PDB file of C-alpha atoms in Angstrom:
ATOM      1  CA  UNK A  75       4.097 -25.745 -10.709  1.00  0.00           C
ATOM      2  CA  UNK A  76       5.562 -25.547 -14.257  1.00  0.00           C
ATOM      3  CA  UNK A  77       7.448 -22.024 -13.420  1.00  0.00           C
ATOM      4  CA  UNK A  78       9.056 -23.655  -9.665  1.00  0.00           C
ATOM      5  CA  UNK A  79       9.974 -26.527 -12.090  1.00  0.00           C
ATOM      6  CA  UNK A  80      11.309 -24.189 -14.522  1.00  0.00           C
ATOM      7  CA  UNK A  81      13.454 -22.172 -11.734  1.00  0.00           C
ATOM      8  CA  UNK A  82      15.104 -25.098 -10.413  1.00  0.00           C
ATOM      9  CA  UNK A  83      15.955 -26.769 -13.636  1.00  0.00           C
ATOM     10  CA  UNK A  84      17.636 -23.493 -13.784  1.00  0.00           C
ATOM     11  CA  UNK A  85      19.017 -23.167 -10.629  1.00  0.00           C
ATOM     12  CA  UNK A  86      20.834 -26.788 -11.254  1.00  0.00           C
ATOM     13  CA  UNK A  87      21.805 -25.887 -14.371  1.00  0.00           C
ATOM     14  CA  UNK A  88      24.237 -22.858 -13.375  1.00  0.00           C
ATOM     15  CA  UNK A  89      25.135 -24.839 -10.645  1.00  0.00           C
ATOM     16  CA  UNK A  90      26.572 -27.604 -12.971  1.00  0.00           C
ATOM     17  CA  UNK A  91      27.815 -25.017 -15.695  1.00  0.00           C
ATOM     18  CA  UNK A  92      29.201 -22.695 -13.798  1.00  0.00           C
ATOM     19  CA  UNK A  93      29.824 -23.148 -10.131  1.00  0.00           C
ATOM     20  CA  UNK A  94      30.870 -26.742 -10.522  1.00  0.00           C
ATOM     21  CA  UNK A  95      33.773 -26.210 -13.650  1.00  0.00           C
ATOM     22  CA  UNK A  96      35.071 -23.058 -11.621  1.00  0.00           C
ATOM     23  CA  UNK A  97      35.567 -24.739  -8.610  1.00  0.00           C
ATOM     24  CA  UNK A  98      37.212 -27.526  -9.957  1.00  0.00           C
ATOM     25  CA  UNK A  99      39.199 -25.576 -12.136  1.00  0.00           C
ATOM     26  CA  UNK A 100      40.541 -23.576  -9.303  1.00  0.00           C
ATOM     27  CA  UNK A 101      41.561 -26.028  -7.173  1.00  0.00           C
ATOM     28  CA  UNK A 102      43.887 -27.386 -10.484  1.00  0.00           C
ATOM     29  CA  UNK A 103      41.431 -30.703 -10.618  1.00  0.00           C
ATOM     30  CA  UNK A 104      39.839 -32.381 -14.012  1.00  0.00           C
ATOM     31  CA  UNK A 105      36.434 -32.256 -14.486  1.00  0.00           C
ATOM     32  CA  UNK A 106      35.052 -35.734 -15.690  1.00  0.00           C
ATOM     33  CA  UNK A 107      30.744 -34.976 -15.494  1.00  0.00           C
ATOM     34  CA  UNK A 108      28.425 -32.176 -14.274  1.00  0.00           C
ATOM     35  CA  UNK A 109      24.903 -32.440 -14.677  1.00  0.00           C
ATOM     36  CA  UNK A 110      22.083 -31.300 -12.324  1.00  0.00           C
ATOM     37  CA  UNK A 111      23.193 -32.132  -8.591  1.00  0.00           C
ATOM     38  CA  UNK A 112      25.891 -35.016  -9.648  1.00  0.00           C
ATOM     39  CA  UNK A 113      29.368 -34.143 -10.147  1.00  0.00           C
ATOM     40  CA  UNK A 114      32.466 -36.527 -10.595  1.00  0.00           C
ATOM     41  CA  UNK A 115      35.609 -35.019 -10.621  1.00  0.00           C
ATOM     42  CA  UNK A 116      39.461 -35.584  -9.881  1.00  0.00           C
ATOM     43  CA  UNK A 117      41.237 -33.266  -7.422  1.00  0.00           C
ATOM     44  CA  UNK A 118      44.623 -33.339  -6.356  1.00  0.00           C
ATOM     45  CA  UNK A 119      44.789 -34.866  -2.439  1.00  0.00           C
ATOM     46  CA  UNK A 120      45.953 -31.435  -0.676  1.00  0.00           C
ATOM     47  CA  UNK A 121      42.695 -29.468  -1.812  1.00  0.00           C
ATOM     48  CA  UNK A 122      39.750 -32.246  -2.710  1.00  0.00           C
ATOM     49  CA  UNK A 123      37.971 -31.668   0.936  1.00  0.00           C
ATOM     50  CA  UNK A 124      38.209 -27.982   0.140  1.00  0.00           C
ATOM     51  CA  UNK A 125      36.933 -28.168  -3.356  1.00  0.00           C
ATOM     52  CA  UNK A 126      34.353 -30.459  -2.057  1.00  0.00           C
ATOM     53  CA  UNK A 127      33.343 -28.036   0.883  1.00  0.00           C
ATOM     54  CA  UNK A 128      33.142 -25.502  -1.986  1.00  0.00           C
ATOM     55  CA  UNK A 129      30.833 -27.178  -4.133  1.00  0.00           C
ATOM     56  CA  UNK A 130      28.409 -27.703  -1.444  1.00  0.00           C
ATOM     57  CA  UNK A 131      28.639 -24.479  -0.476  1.00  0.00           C
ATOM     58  CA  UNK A 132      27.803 -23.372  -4.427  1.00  0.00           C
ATOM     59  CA  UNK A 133      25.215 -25.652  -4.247  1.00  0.00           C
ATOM     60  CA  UNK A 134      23.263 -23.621  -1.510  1.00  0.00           C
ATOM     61  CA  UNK A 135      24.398 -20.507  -2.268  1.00  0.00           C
ATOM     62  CA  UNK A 136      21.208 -17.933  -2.619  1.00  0.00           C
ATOM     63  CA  UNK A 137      22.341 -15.402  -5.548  1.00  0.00           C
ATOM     64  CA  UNK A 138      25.192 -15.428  -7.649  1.00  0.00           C
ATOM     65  CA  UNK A 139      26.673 -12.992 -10.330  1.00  0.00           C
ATOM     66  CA  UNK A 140      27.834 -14.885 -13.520  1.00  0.00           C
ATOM     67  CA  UNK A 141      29.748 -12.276 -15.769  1.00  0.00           C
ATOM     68  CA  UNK A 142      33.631 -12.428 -17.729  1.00  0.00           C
ATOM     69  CA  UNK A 143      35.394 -13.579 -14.620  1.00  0.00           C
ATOM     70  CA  UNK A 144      35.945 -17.089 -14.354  1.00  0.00           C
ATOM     71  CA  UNK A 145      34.716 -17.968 -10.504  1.00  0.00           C
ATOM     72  CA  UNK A 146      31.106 -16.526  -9.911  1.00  0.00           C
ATOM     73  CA  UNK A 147      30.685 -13.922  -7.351  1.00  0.00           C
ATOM     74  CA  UNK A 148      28.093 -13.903  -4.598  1.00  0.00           C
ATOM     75  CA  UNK A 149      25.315 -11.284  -5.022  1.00  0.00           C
ATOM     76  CA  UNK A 150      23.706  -9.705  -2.032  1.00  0.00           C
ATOM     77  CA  UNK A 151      22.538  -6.767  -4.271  1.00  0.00           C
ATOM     78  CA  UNK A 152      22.720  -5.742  -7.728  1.00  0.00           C
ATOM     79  CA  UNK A 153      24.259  -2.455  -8.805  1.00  0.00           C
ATOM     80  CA  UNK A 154      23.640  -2.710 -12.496  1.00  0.00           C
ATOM     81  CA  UNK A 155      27.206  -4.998 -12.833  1.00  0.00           C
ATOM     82  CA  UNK A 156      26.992  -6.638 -16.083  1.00  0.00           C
ATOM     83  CA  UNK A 157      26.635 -10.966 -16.532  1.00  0.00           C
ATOM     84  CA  UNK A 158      23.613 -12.750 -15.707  1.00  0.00           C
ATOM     85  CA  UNK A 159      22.151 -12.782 -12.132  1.00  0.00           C
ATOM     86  CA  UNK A 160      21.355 -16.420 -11.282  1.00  0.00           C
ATOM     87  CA  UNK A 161      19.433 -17.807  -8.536  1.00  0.00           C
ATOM     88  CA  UNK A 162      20.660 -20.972  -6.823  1.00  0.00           C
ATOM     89  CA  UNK A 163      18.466 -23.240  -4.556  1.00  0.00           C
ATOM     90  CA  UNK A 164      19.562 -21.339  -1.625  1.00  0.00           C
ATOM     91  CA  UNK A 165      19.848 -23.143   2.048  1.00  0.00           C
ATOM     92  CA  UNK A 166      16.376 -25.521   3.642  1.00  0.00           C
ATOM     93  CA  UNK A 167      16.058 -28.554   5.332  1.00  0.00           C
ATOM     94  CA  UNK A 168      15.205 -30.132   2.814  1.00  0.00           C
ATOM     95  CA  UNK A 169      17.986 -28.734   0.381  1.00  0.00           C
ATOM     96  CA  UNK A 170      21.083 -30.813   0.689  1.00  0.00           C
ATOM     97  CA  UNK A 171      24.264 -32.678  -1.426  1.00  0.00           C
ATOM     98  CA  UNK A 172      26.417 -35.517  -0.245  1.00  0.00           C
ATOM     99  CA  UNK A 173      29.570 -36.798  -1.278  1.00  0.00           C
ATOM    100  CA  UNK A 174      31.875 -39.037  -1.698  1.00  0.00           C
ATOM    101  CA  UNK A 175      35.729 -38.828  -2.005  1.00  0.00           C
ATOM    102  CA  UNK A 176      38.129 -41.659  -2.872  1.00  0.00           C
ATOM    103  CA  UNK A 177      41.547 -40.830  -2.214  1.00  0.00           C
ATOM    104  CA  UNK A 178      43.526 -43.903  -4.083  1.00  0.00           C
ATOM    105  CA  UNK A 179      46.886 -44.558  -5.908  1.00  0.00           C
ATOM    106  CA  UNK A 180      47.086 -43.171  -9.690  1.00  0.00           C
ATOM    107  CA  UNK A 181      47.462 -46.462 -10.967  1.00  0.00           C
ATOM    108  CA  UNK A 182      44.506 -47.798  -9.542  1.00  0.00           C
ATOM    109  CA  UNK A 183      41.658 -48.550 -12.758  1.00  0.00           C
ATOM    110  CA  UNK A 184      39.398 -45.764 -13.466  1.00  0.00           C
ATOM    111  CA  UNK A 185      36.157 -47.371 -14.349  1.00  0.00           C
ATOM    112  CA  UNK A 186      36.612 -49.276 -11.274  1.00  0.00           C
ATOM    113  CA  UNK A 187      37.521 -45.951  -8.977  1.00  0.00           C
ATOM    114  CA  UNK A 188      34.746 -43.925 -10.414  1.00  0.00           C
ATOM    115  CA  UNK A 189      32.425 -46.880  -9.148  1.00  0.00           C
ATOM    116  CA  UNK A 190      33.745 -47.573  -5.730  1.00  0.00           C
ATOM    117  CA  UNK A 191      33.199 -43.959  -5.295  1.00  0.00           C
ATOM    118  CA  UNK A 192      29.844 -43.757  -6.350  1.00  0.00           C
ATOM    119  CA  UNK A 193      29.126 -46.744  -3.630  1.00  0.00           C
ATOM    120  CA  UNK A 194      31.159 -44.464  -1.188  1.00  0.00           C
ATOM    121  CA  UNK A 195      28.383 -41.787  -1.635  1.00  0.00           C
ATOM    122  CA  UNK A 196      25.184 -43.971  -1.876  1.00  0.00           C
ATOM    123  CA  UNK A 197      26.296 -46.756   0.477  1.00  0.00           C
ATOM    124  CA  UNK A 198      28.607 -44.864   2.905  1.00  0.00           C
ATOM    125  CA  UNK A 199      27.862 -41.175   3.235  1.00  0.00           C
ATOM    126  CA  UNK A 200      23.654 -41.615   2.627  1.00  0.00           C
ATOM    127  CA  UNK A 201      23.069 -44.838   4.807  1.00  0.00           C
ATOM    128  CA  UNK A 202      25.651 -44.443   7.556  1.00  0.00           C
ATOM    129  CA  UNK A 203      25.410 -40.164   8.354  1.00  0.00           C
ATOM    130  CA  UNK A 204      21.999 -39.800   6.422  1.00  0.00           C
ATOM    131  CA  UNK A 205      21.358 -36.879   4.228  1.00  0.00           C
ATOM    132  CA  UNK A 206      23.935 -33.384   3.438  1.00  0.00           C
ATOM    133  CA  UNK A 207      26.794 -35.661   4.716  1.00  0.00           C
ATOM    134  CA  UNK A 208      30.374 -36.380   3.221  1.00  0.00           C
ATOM    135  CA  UNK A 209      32.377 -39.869   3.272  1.00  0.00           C
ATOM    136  CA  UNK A 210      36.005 -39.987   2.899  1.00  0.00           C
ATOM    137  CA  UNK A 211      37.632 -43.322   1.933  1.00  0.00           C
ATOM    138  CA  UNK A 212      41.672 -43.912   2.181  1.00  0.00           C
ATOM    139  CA  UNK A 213      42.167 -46.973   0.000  1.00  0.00           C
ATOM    140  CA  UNK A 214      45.563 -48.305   0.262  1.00  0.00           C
ATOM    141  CA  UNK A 215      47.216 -50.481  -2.279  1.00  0.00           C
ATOM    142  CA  UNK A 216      48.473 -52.855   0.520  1.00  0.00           C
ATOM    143  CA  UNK A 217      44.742 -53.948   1.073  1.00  0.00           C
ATOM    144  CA  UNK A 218      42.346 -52.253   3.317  1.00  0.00           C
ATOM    145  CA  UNK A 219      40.352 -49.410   4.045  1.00  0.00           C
ATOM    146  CA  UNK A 220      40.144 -46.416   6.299  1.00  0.00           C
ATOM    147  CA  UNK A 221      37.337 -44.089   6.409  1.00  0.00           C
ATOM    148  CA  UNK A 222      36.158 -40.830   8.020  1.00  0.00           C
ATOM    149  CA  UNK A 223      32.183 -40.317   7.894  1.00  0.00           C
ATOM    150  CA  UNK A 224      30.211 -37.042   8.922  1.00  0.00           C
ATOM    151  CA  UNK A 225      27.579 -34.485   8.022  1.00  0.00           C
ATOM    152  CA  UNK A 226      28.750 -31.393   6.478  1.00  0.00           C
ATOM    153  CA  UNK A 227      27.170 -29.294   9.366  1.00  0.00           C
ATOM    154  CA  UNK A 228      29.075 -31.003  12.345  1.00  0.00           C
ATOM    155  CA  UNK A 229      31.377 -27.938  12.077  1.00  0.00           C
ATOM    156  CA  UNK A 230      33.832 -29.166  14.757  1.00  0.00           C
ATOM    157  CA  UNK A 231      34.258 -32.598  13.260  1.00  0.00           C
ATOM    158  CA  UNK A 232      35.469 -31.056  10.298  1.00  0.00           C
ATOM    159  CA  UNK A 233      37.413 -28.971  12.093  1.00  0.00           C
ATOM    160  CA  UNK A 234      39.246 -31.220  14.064  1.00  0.00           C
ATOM    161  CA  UNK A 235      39.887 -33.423  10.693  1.00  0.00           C
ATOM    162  CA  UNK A 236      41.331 -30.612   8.760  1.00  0.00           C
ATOM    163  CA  UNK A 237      43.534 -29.357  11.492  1.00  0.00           C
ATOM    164  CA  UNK A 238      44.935 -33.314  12.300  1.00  0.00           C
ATOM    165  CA  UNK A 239      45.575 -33.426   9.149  1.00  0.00           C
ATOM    166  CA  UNK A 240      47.383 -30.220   8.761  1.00  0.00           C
ATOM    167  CA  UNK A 241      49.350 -31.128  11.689  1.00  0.00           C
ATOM    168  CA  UNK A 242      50.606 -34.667   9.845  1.00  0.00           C
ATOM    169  CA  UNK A 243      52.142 -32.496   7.046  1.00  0.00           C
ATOM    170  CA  UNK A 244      53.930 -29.363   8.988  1.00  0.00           C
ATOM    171  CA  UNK A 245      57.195 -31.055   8.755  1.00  0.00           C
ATOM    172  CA  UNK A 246      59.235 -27.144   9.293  1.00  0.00           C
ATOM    173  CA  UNK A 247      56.601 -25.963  12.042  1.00  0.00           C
ATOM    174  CA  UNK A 248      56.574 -26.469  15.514  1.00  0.00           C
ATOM    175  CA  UNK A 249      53.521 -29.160  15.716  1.00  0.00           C
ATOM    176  CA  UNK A 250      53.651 -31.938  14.461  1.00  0.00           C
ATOM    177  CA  UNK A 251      51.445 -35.236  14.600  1.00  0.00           C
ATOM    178  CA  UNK A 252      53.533 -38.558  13.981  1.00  0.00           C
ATOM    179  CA  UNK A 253      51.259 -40.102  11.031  1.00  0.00           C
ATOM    180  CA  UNK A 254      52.226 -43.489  12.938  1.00  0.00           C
ATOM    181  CA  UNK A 255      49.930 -42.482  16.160  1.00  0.00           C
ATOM    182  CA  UNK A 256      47.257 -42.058  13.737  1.00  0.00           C
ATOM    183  CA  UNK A 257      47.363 -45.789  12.403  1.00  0.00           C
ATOM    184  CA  UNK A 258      48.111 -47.168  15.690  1.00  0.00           C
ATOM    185  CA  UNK A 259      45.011 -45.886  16.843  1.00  0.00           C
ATOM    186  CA  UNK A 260      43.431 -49.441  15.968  1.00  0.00           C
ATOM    187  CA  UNK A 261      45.314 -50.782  18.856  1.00  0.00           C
ATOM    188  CA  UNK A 262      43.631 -48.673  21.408  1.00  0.00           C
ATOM    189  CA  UNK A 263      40.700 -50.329  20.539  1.00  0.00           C
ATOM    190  CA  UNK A 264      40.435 -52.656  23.392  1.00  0.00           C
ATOM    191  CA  UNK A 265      40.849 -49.667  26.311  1.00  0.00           C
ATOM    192  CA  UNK A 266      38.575 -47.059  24.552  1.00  0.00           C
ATOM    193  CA  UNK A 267      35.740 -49.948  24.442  1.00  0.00           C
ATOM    194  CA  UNK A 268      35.645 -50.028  27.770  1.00  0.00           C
ATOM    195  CA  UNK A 269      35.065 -46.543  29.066  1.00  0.00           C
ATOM    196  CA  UNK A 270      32.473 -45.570  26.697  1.00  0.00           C
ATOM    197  CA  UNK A 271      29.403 -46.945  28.372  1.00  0.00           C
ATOM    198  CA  UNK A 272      30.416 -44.028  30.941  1.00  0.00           C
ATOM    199  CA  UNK A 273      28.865 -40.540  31.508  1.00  0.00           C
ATOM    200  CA  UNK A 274      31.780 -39.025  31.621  1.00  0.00           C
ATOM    201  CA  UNK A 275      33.372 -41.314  28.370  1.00  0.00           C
ATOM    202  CA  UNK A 276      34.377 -38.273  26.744  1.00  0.00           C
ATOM    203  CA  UNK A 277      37.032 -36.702  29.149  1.00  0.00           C
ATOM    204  CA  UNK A 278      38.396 -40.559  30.310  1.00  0.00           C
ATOM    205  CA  UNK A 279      38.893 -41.124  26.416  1.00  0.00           C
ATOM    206  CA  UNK A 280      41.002 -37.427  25.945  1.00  0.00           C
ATOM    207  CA  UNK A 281      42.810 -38.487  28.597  1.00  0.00           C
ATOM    208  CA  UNK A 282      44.131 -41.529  27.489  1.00  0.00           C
ATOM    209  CA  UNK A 283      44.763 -40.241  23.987  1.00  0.00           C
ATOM    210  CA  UNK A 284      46.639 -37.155  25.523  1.00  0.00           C
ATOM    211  CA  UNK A 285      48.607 -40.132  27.475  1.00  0.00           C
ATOM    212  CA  UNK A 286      49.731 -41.706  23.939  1.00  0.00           C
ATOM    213  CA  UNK A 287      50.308 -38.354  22.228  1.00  0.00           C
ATOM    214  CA  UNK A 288      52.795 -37.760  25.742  1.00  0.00           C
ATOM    215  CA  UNK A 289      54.621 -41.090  25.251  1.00  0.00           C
ATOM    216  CA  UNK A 290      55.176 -40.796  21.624  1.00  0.00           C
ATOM    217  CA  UNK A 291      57.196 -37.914  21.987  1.00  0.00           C
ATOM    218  CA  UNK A 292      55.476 -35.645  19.825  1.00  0.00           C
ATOM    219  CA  UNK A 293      56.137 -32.097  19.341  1.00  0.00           C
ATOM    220  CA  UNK A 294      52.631 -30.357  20.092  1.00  0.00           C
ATOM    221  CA  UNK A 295      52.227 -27.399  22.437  1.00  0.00           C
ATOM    222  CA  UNK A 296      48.492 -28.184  23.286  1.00  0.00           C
ATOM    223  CA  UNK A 297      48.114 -31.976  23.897  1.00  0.00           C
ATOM    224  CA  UNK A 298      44.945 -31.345  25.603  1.00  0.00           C
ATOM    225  CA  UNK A 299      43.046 -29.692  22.822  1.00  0.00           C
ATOM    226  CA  UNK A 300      44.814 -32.090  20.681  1.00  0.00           C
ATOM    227  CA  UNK A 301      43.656 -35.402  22.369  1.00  0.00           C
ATOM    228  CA  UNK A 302      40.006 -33.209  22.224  1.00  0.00           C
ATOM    229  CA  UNK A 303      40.081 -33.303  18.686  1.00  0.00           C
ATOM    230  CA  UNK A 304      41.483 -37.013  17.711  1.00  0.00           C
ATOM    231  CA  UNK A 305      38.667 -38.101  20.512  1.00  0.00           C
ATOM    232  CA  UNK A 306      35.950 -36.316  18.320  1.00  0.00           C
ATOM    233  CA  UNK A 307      37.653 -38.183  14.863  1.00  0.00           C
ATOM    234  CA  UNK A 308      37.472 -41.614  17.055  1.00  0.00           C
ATOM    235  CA  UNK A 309      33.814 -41.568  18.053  1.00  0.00           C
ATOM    236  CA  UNK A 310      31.177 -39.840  15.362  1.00  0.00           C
ATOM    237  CA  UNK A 311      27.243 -39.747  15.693  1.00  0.00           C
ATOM    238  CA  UNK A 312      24.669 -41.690  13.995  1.00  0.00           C
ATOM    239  CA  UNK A 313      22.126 -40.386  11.676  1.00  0.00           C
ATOM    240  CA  UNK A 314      19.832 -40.358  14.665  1.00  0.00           C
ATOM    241  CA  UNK A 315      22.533 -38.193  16.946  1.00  0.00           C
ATOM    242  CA  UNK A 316      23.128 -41.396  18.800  1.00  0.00           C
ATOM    243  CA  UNK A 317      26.974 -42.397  19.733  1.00  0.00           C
ATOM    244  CA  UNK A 318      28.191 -44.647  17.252  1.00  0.00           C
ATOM    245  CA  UNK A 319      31.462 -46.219  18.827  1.00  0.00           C
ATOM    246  CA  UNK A 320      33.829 -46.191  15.740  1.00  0.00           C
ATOM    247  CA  UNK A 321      36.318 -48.114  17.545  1.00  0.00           C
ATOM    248  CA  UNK A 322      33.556 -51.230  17.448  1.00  0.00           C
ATOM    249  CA  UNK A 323      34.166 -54.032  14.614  1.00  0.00           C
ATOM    250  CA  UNK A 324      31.479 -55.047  11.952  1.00  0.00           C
ATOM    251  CA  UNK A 325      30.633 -58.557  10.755  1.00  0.00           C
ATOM    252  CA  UNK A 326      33.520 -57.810   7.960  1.00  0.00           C
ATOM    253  CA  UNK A 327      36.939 -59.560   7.108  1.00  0.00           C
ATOM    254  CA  UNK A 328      39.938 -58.129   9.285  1.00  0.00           C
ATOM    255  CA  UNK A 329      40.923 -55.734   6.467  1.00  0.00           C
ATOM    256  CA  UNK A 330      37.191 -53.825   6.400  1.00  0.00           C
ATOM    257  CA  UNK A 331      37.575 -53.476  10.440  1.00  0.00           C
ATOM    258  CA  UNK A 332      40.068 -50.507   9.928  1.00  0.00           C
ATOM    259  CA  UNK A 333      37.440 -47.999  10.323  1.00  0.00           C
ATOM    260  CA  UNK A 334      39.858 -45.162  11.463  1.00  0.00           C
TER     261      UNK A 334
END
């Protein structure tokens, strides 16, 4: 109807006007284009999965209280504050937003960036995880690829990510992962293959990464939960909830295999 049209032209609007510029502007990034549901935007490396996680969150957020401060506040009730009360498209099945983050060298061309991402969302983070899903690609200068694919609702994928990561940069604290375990982990190919037509594949493949992280010599107090988490970054779901083995090539050149 012309008034459900009207309320989520609306909805997208203040989503685009206000949610997205906040966001962006608080985690120090540089807004490039907001309109409707599509957002491009650069963000430093140490908070883009956060500000990305944010705008989603905006995105499905129910109520919101625009006024003179600068980030928008979540409404649950009005008590006669003063700004505009708008109403976002709240959280449904059917009510999702993807992305797509490129994390590449500041030299790297623009135009050229800005598309690659763009196929990151439509060809990576839609066709591979399906719908409400977020790709991540690491494109190094040397040549090559690395990427990390999942749906913005597997909680404890995320999880595990954003603590591994953590881990690779607490230099002064007691745990810390050696960032060259992570890009071995290609190597390990070969013995990972061949326990995962097992029932039990998931404890036989924490086991042997808890092995490596124990030979490498690395300083973590929980190498069990540890292993638990790099074996949930090492094997992901399909958009049908099926095991997709990460560790398996595709028909690509060597340099596209690197799917870690």
């Amino acid at each position: 109807s012309p008034s459900l049209h009207s309320a989520i032209s609306e909805a997208l609007s203040d989503f685009s006007l206000y949610g997205v510029f906040s966001i962006v502007k608080k985690y120090e990034g540089e807004l490039i284009y907001a309109g409707g549901d599509d957002v491009c935007a650069i963000v430093p490396i140490d908070s883009v999965v956060d500000a990305a996680m944010d705008i989603r969150k905006y995105y499905n957020s129910f109520y919101k209280l625009i006024g003179s401060e600068e980030n928008p506040e979540d409404l649950e009730r009005w008590k006669g504050q003063t700004g505009k009360i708008s109403i976002g498209l709240g959280s449904g099945k059917q009510i999702s937003i993807s992305a797509g983050i490129l994390i590449c060298h500041h030299k790297e061309n623009l135009k050229s960036m800005i598309t690659r991402a763009h196929n990151l969302l439509d060809k990576t983070a839609k066709e591979k995880a399906g719908r409400n899903a977020c790709a991540i690609e690491l494109r190094k200068r040397a040549g090559g690829s690395r990427y990390f694919v999942r749906k913005w609702d597997d909680t404890e994928a995320w999880e595990a990510f954003l603590s591994i990561g953590q881990s690779m940069q607490n230099i002064n604290k007691k745990e810390v992962l050696s960032a060259s375990l992570v890009y071995r982990l290609e190597k390990f190919r070969t013995g990972i293959e061949t326990v995962l037509e097992k029932e039990n594949y998931k404890s036989l493949v924490e086991n042997f990464l808890e092995d490596q992280i124990k030979r490498s010599g690395i300083s973590i107090e929980n190498t069990e939960l540890f292993a638990k988490k790099m074996r949930i970054l090492c094997l992901e779901k399909d958009k049908n909830n099926g095991i997709k083995k990460q560790y398996k090539p595709e028909q690509t050149t060597t340099r596209q295999k690197h799917q870690l």
